């Protein structure tokens, strides 16, 4: 099963991709995670990407095509994947389509997570993760059970993404509606698009996604 999770920043793509990875053995391919890793490692691509990401803009399509192409090449032929946060432009969607065709693979479903803007801003500006194990938390919706201590690994350091502030988030939303939302029609026209209610709680969203995967 090869999937794309499509939706604005904060819609829950990463959370749901991780669940699908755990439950269905699919590989999560997140270009945001790849770019943050490159930035943390201080590579040339990472340094260039960091400034673009902090401003809430999109990294050039060629960079993304290369990142995704490399990762797809590393997968076994039968290994299913979830694209999380990619494609974000029609050019990226075309490039991915061409890569998959060339590898004799196909896209099975594109799942849209629909969420209202106000909730997105609240979700994104409040989120943080354990610096040690990556467990996700939220100031309002999901605090650690013991204040200051990770529920999973007991770590006491937490971090926030540098682009999870209100200004960058408003810019990211603008970019989403201008450049990424047209992909909804792109995939609808190809008969691939399924939409789920991303405002529901995490378990319910996961249930709705599972339902779309069972549709023939
Ligand atoms: P994300 O973790 O998916 O929210 O991505 C964080 C940031 O990384 C975005 O705001 C962009 O600056 C950059 N980025 C991630 N994926 C892409 C992509 N497919 N195309 C262009 N920029 C991307």
GROMACS .gro file of C-alpha atoms and ligand atoms in nm:
model
  239
    1UNK     CA    1   0.000   0.000   0.000
    2UNK     CA    2   0.145   0.337  -0.106
    3UNK     CA    3  -0.017   0.647   0.040
    4UNK     CA    4   0.005   1.023   0.048
    5UNK     CA    5  -0.119   1.215   0.352
    6UNK     CA    6  -0.224   1.560   0.238
    7UNK     CA    7  -0.328   1.852   0.456
    8UNK     CA    8  -0.217   2.181   0.608
    9UNK     CA    9   0.057   2.207   0.872
   10UNK     CA   10  -0.077   2.078   1.204
   11UNK     CA   11  -0.342   1.857   1.044
   12UNK     CA   12  -0.189   1.547   1.204
   13UNK     CA   13  -0.009   1.398   0.904
   14UNK     CA   14   0.303   1.307   1.101
   15UNK     CA   15   0.106   1.151   1.387
   16UNK     CA   16  -0.107   0.942   1.156
   17UNK     CA   17   0.191   0.844   0.940
   18UNK     CA   18   0.368   0.713   1.249
   19UNK     CA   19   0.064   0.506   1.344
   20UNK     CA   20   0.042   0.361   0.994
   21UNK     CA   21   0.411   0.284   1.012
   22UNK     CA   22   0.367   0.097   1.341
   23UNK     CA   23   0.041  -0.079   1.258
   24UNK     CA   24   0.082  -0.158   0.890
   25UNK     CA   25   0.459  -0.170   0.851
   26UNK     CA   26   0.457   0.111   0.597
   27UNK     CA   27   0.761   0.339   0.579
   28UNK     CA   28   0.700   0.705   0.666
   29UNK     CA   29   0.878   0.939   0.425
   30UNK     CA   30   0.861   1.292   0.567
   31UNK     CA   31   1.049   1.557   0.371
   32UNK     CA   32   1.015   1.794   0.669
   33UNK     CA   33   1.197   1.540   0.892
   34UNK     CA   34   1.461   1.484   0.623
   35UNK     CA   35   1.522   1.859   0.590
   36UNK     CA   36   1.537   1.911   0.969
   37UNK     CA   37   1.788   1.625   0.994
   38UNK     CA   38   1.997   1.785   0.718
   39UNK     CA   39   1.980   2.123   0.895
   40UNK     CA   40   2.083   1.965   1.229
   41UNK     CA   41   2.372   1.788   1.055
   42UNK     CA   42   2.479   2.121   0.903
   43UNK     CA   43   2.493   1.995   0.542
   44UNK     CA   44   2.489   2.250   0.258
   45UNK     CA   45   2.132   2.154   0.168
   46UNK     CA   46   2.031   2.170   0.535
   47UNK     CA   47   2.174   2.517   0.586
   48UNK     CA   48   1.997   2.651   0.280
   49UNK     CA   49   1.672   2.482   0.378
   50UNK     CA   50   1.673   2.608   0.739
   51UNK     CA   51   1.624   2.975   0.645
   52UNK     CA   52   1.348   2.886   0.400
   53UNK     CA   53   1.173   2.665   0.657
   54UNK     CA   54   1.194   2.925   0.934
   55UNK     CA   55   1.023   3.176   0.703
   56UNK     CA   56   0.748   2.924   0.630
   57UNK     CA   57   0.830   2.901   0.259
   58UNK     CA   58   0.884   2.598   0.038
   59UNK     CA   59   1.220   2.442  -0.036
   60UNK     CA   60   1.281   2.421  -0.416
   61UNK     CA   61   1.111   2.134  -0.599
   62UNK     CA   62   1.445   1.995  -0.730
   63UNK     CA   63   1.576   1.950  -0.375
   64UNK     CA   64   1.260   1.767  -0.273
   65UNK     CA   65   1.261   1.545  -0.584
   66UNK     CA   66   1.616   1.441  -0.505
   67UNK     CA   67   1.541   1.365  -0.140
   68UNK     CA   68   1.237   1.157  -0.223
   69UNK     CA   69   1.405   0.984  -0.518
   70UNK     CA   70   1.693   0.875  -0.294
   71UNK     CA   71   1.459   0.740  -0.026
   72UNK     CA   72   1.238   0.556  -0.273
   73UNK     CA   73   1.549   0.394  -0.419
   74UNK     CA   74   1.635   0.258  -0.073
   75UNK     CA   75   1.300   0.082  -0.031
   76UNK     CA   76   1.255  -0.284  -0.121
   77UNK     CA   77   1.027  -0.331  -0.419
   78UNK     CA   78   0.740  -0.460  -0.206
   79UNK     CA   79   0.780  -0.213   0.078
   80UNK     CA   80   0.480   0.019   0.109
   81UNK     CA   81   0.525   0.384   0.202
   82UNK     CA   82   0.346   0.694   0.327
   83UNK     CA   83   0.447   1.031   0.188
   84UNK     CA   84   0.404   1.283   0.471
   85UNK     CA   85   0.427   1.650   0.374
   86UNK     CA   86   0.511   1.575   0.015
   87UNK     CA   87   0.414   1.655  -0.258
   88UNK     CA   88   0.345   2.020  -0.182
   89UNK     CA   89   0.333   2.151  -0.540
   90UNK     CA   90   0.199   2.022  -0.871
   91UNK     CA   91   0.558   1.999  -0.999
   92UNK     CA   92   0.645   1.769  -0.708
   93UNK     CA   93   0.335   1.559  -0.771
   94UNK     CA   94   0.435   1.519  -1.138
   95UNK     CA   95   0.792   1.430  -1.040
   96UNK     CA   96   0.673   1.166  -0.791
   97UNK     CA   97   0.432   1.025  -1.045
   98UNK     CA   98   0.716   0.991  -1.298
   99UNK     CA   99   0.947   0.829  -1.041
  100UNK     CA  100   0.686   0.575  -0.937
  101UNK     CA  101   0.601   0.487  -1.297
  102UNK     CA  102   0.968   0.440  -1.371
  103UNK     CA  103   1.001   0.203  -1.073
  104UNK     CA  104   0.687   0.012  -1.175
  105UNK     CA  105   0.506   0.125  -0.859
  106UNK     CA  106   0.175   0.299  -0.810
  107UNK     CA  107   0.005   0.530  -0.568
  108UNK     CA  108  -0.294   0.366  -0.401
  109UNK     CA  109  -0.460   0.647  -0.205
  110UNK     CA  110  -0.425   1.013  -0.122
  111UNK     CA  111  -0.583   1.091   0.214
  112UNK     CA  112  -0.674   1.449   0.295
  113UNK     CA  113  -0.691   1.553   0.661
  114UNK     CA  114  -0.935   1.845   0.684
  115UNK     CA  115  -0.892   2.089   0.974
  116UNK     CA  116  -1.002   2.452   1.033
  117UNK     CA  117  -0.731   2.720   1.044
  118UNK     CA  118  -0.787   2.833   1.404
  119UNK     CA  119  -0.738   2.484   1.537
  120UNK     CA  120  -0.427   2.440   1.320
  121UNK     CA  121  -0.264   2.749   1.469
  122UNK     CA  122  -0.351   2.635   1.822
  123UNK     CA  123  -0.217   2.285   1.757
  124UNK     CA  124   0.108   2.395   1.598
  125UNK     CA  125   0.203   2.679   1.832
  126UNK     CA  126   0.154   2.454   2.138
  127UNK     CA  127   0.338   2.143   2.026
  128UNK     CA  128   0.673   2.018   2.150
  129UNK     CA  129   0.863   1.689   2.159
  130UNK     CA  130   1.094   1.501   2.391
  131UNK     CA  131   1.451   1.585   2.284
  132UNK     CA  132   1.558   1.228   2.361
  133UNK     CA  133   1.291   0.996   2.213
  134UNK     CA  134   1.082   1.233   1.999
  135UNK     CA  135   0.751   1.166   2.178
  136UNK     CA  136   0.508   1.446   2.089
  137UNK     CA  137   0.329   1.667   2.345
  138UNK     CA  138   0.113   1.978   2.351
  139UNK     CA  139   0.084   2.266   2.601
  140UNK     CA  140  -0.293   2.234   2.610
  141UNK     CA  141  -0.395   1.897   2.468
  142UNK     CA  142  -0.126   1.656   2.586
  143UNK     CA  143   0.111   1.750   2.866
  144UNK     CA  144   0.353   1.497   3.013
  145UNK     CA  145   0.187   1.317   3.308
  146UNK     CA  146   0.469   1.429   3.538
  147UNK     CA  147   0.549   1.791   3.455
  148UNK     CA  148   0.887   1.821   3.284
  149UNK     CA  149   0.937   1.444   3.242
  150UNK     CA  150   0.874   1.243   2.925
  151UNK     CA  151   0.607   0.973   2.973
  152UNK     CA  152   0.793   0.733   2.745
  153UNK     CA  153   1.164   0.762   2.826
  154UNK     CA  154   1.178   0.982   3.137
  155UNK     CA  155   1.380   1.245   2.947
  156UNK     CA  156   1.371   1.595   3.091
  157UNK     CA  157   1.462   1.798   2.783
  158UNK     CA  158   1.205   1.906   2.531
  159UNK     CA  159   1.225   2.096   2.206
  160UNK     CA  160   1.007   2.300   1.977
  161UNK     CA  161   1.038   2.344   1.602
  162UNK     CA  162   1.171   2.688   1.511
  163UNK     CA  163   0.890   2.730   1.254
  164UNK     CA  164   0.611   2.646   1.502
  165UNK     CA  165   0.549   3.010   1.597
  166UNK     CA  166   0.243   3.211   1.499
  167UNK     CA  167   0.410   3.426   1.227
  168UNK     CA  168   0.574   3.133   1.048
  169UNK     CA  169   0.256   2.929   1.086
  170UNK     CA  170   0.041   3.197   0.919
  171UNK     CA  171   0.292   3.206   0.633
  172UNK     CA  172   0.289   2.825   0.608
  173UNK     CA  173  -0.090   2.825   0.588
  174UNK     CA  174  -0.084   3.084   0.312
  175UNK     CA  175   0.167   2.873   0.120
  176UNK     CA  176  -0.049   2.566   0.176
  177UNK     CA  177  -0.362   2.726   0.030
  178UNK     CA  178  -0.175   2.883  -0.263
  179UNK     CA  179   0.058   2.602  -0.363
  180UNK     CA  180  -0.050   2.274  -0.205
  181UNK     CA  181  -0.431   2.282  -0.190
  182UNK     CA  182  -0.454   2.265  -0.575
  183UNK     CA  183  -0.327   1.908  -0.533
  184UNK     CA  184  -0.667   1.813  -0.393
  185UNK     CA  185  -0.821   1.864  -0.738
  186UNK     CA  186  -0.516   1.704  -0.900
  187UNK     CA  187  -0.570   1.378  -0.711
  188UNK     CA  188  -0.950   1.400  -0.715
  189UNK     CA  189  -0.936   1.409  -1.095
  190UNK     CA  190  -0.723   1.092  -1.084
  191UNK     CA  191  -0.975   0.914  -0.858
  192UNK     CA  192  -0.726   0.885  -0.571
  193UNK     CA  193  -0.856   1.134  -0.315
  194UNK     CA  194  -1.025   1.037   0.012
  195UNK     CA  195  -1.101   1.299   0.278
  196UNK     CA  196  -1.124   1.244   0.652
  197UNK     CA  197  -1.218   1.475   0.940
  198UNK     CA  198  -0.886   1.582   1.089
  199UNK     CA  199  -1.067   1.778   1.365
  200UNK     CA  200  -1.167   1.454   1.536
  201UNK     CA  201  -0.945   1.302   1.804
  202UNK     CA  202  -0.640   1.102   1.700
  203UNK     CA  203  -0.806   0.760   1.744
  204UNK     CA  204  -1.111   0.859   1.541
  205UNK     CA  205  -0.894   1.001   1.260
  206UNK     CA  206  -0.698   0.674   1.258
  207UNK     CA  207  -1.027   0.480   1.234
  208UNK     CA  208  -1.144   0.693   0.943
  209UNK     CA  209  -0.814   0.643   0.764
  210UNK     CA  210  -0.837   0.265   0.812
  211UNK     CA  211  -1.187   0.281   0.661
  212UNK     CA  212  -1.060   0.454   0.347
  213UNK     CA  213  -0.789   0.187   0.312
  214UNK     CA  214  -1.052  -0.085   0.301
  215UNK     CA  215  -1.248   0.076   0.016
  216UNK     CA  216  -1.171  -0.117  -0.302
  217LIG     P1  217   0.674   1.986   0.764
  217LIG     O1  218   0.756   1.916   0.866
  217LIG     O2  219   0.615   1.892   0.664
  217LIG     O3  220   0.572   2.080   0.824
  217LIG     O4  221   0.775   2.079   0.681
  217LIG     C1  222   0.846   2.185   0.743
  217LIG     C2  223   0.903   2.276   0.637
  217LIG     O5  224   0.994   2.204   0.555
  217LIG     C3  225   0.803   2.337   0.539
  217LIG     O6  226   0.739   2.452   0.590
  217LIG     C4  227   0.892   2.367   0.419
  217LIG     O7  228   0.972   2.483   0.441
  217LIG     C5  229   0.985   2.247   0.419
  217LIG     N1  230   0.929   2.134   0.339
  217LIG     C6  231   0.894   2.011   0.386
  217LIG     N2  232   0.847   1.934   0.288
  217LIG     C7  233   0.851   2.010   0.176
  217LIG     C8  234   0.813   1.988   0.041
  217LIG     N3  235   0.760   1.872   0.000
  217LIG     N4  236   0.831   2.091  -0.048
  217LIG     C9  237   0.886   2.207  -0.011
  217LIG     N5  238   0.921   2.236   0.115
  217LIG    C10  239   0.906   2.138   0.208
   0.00000   0.00000   0.00000
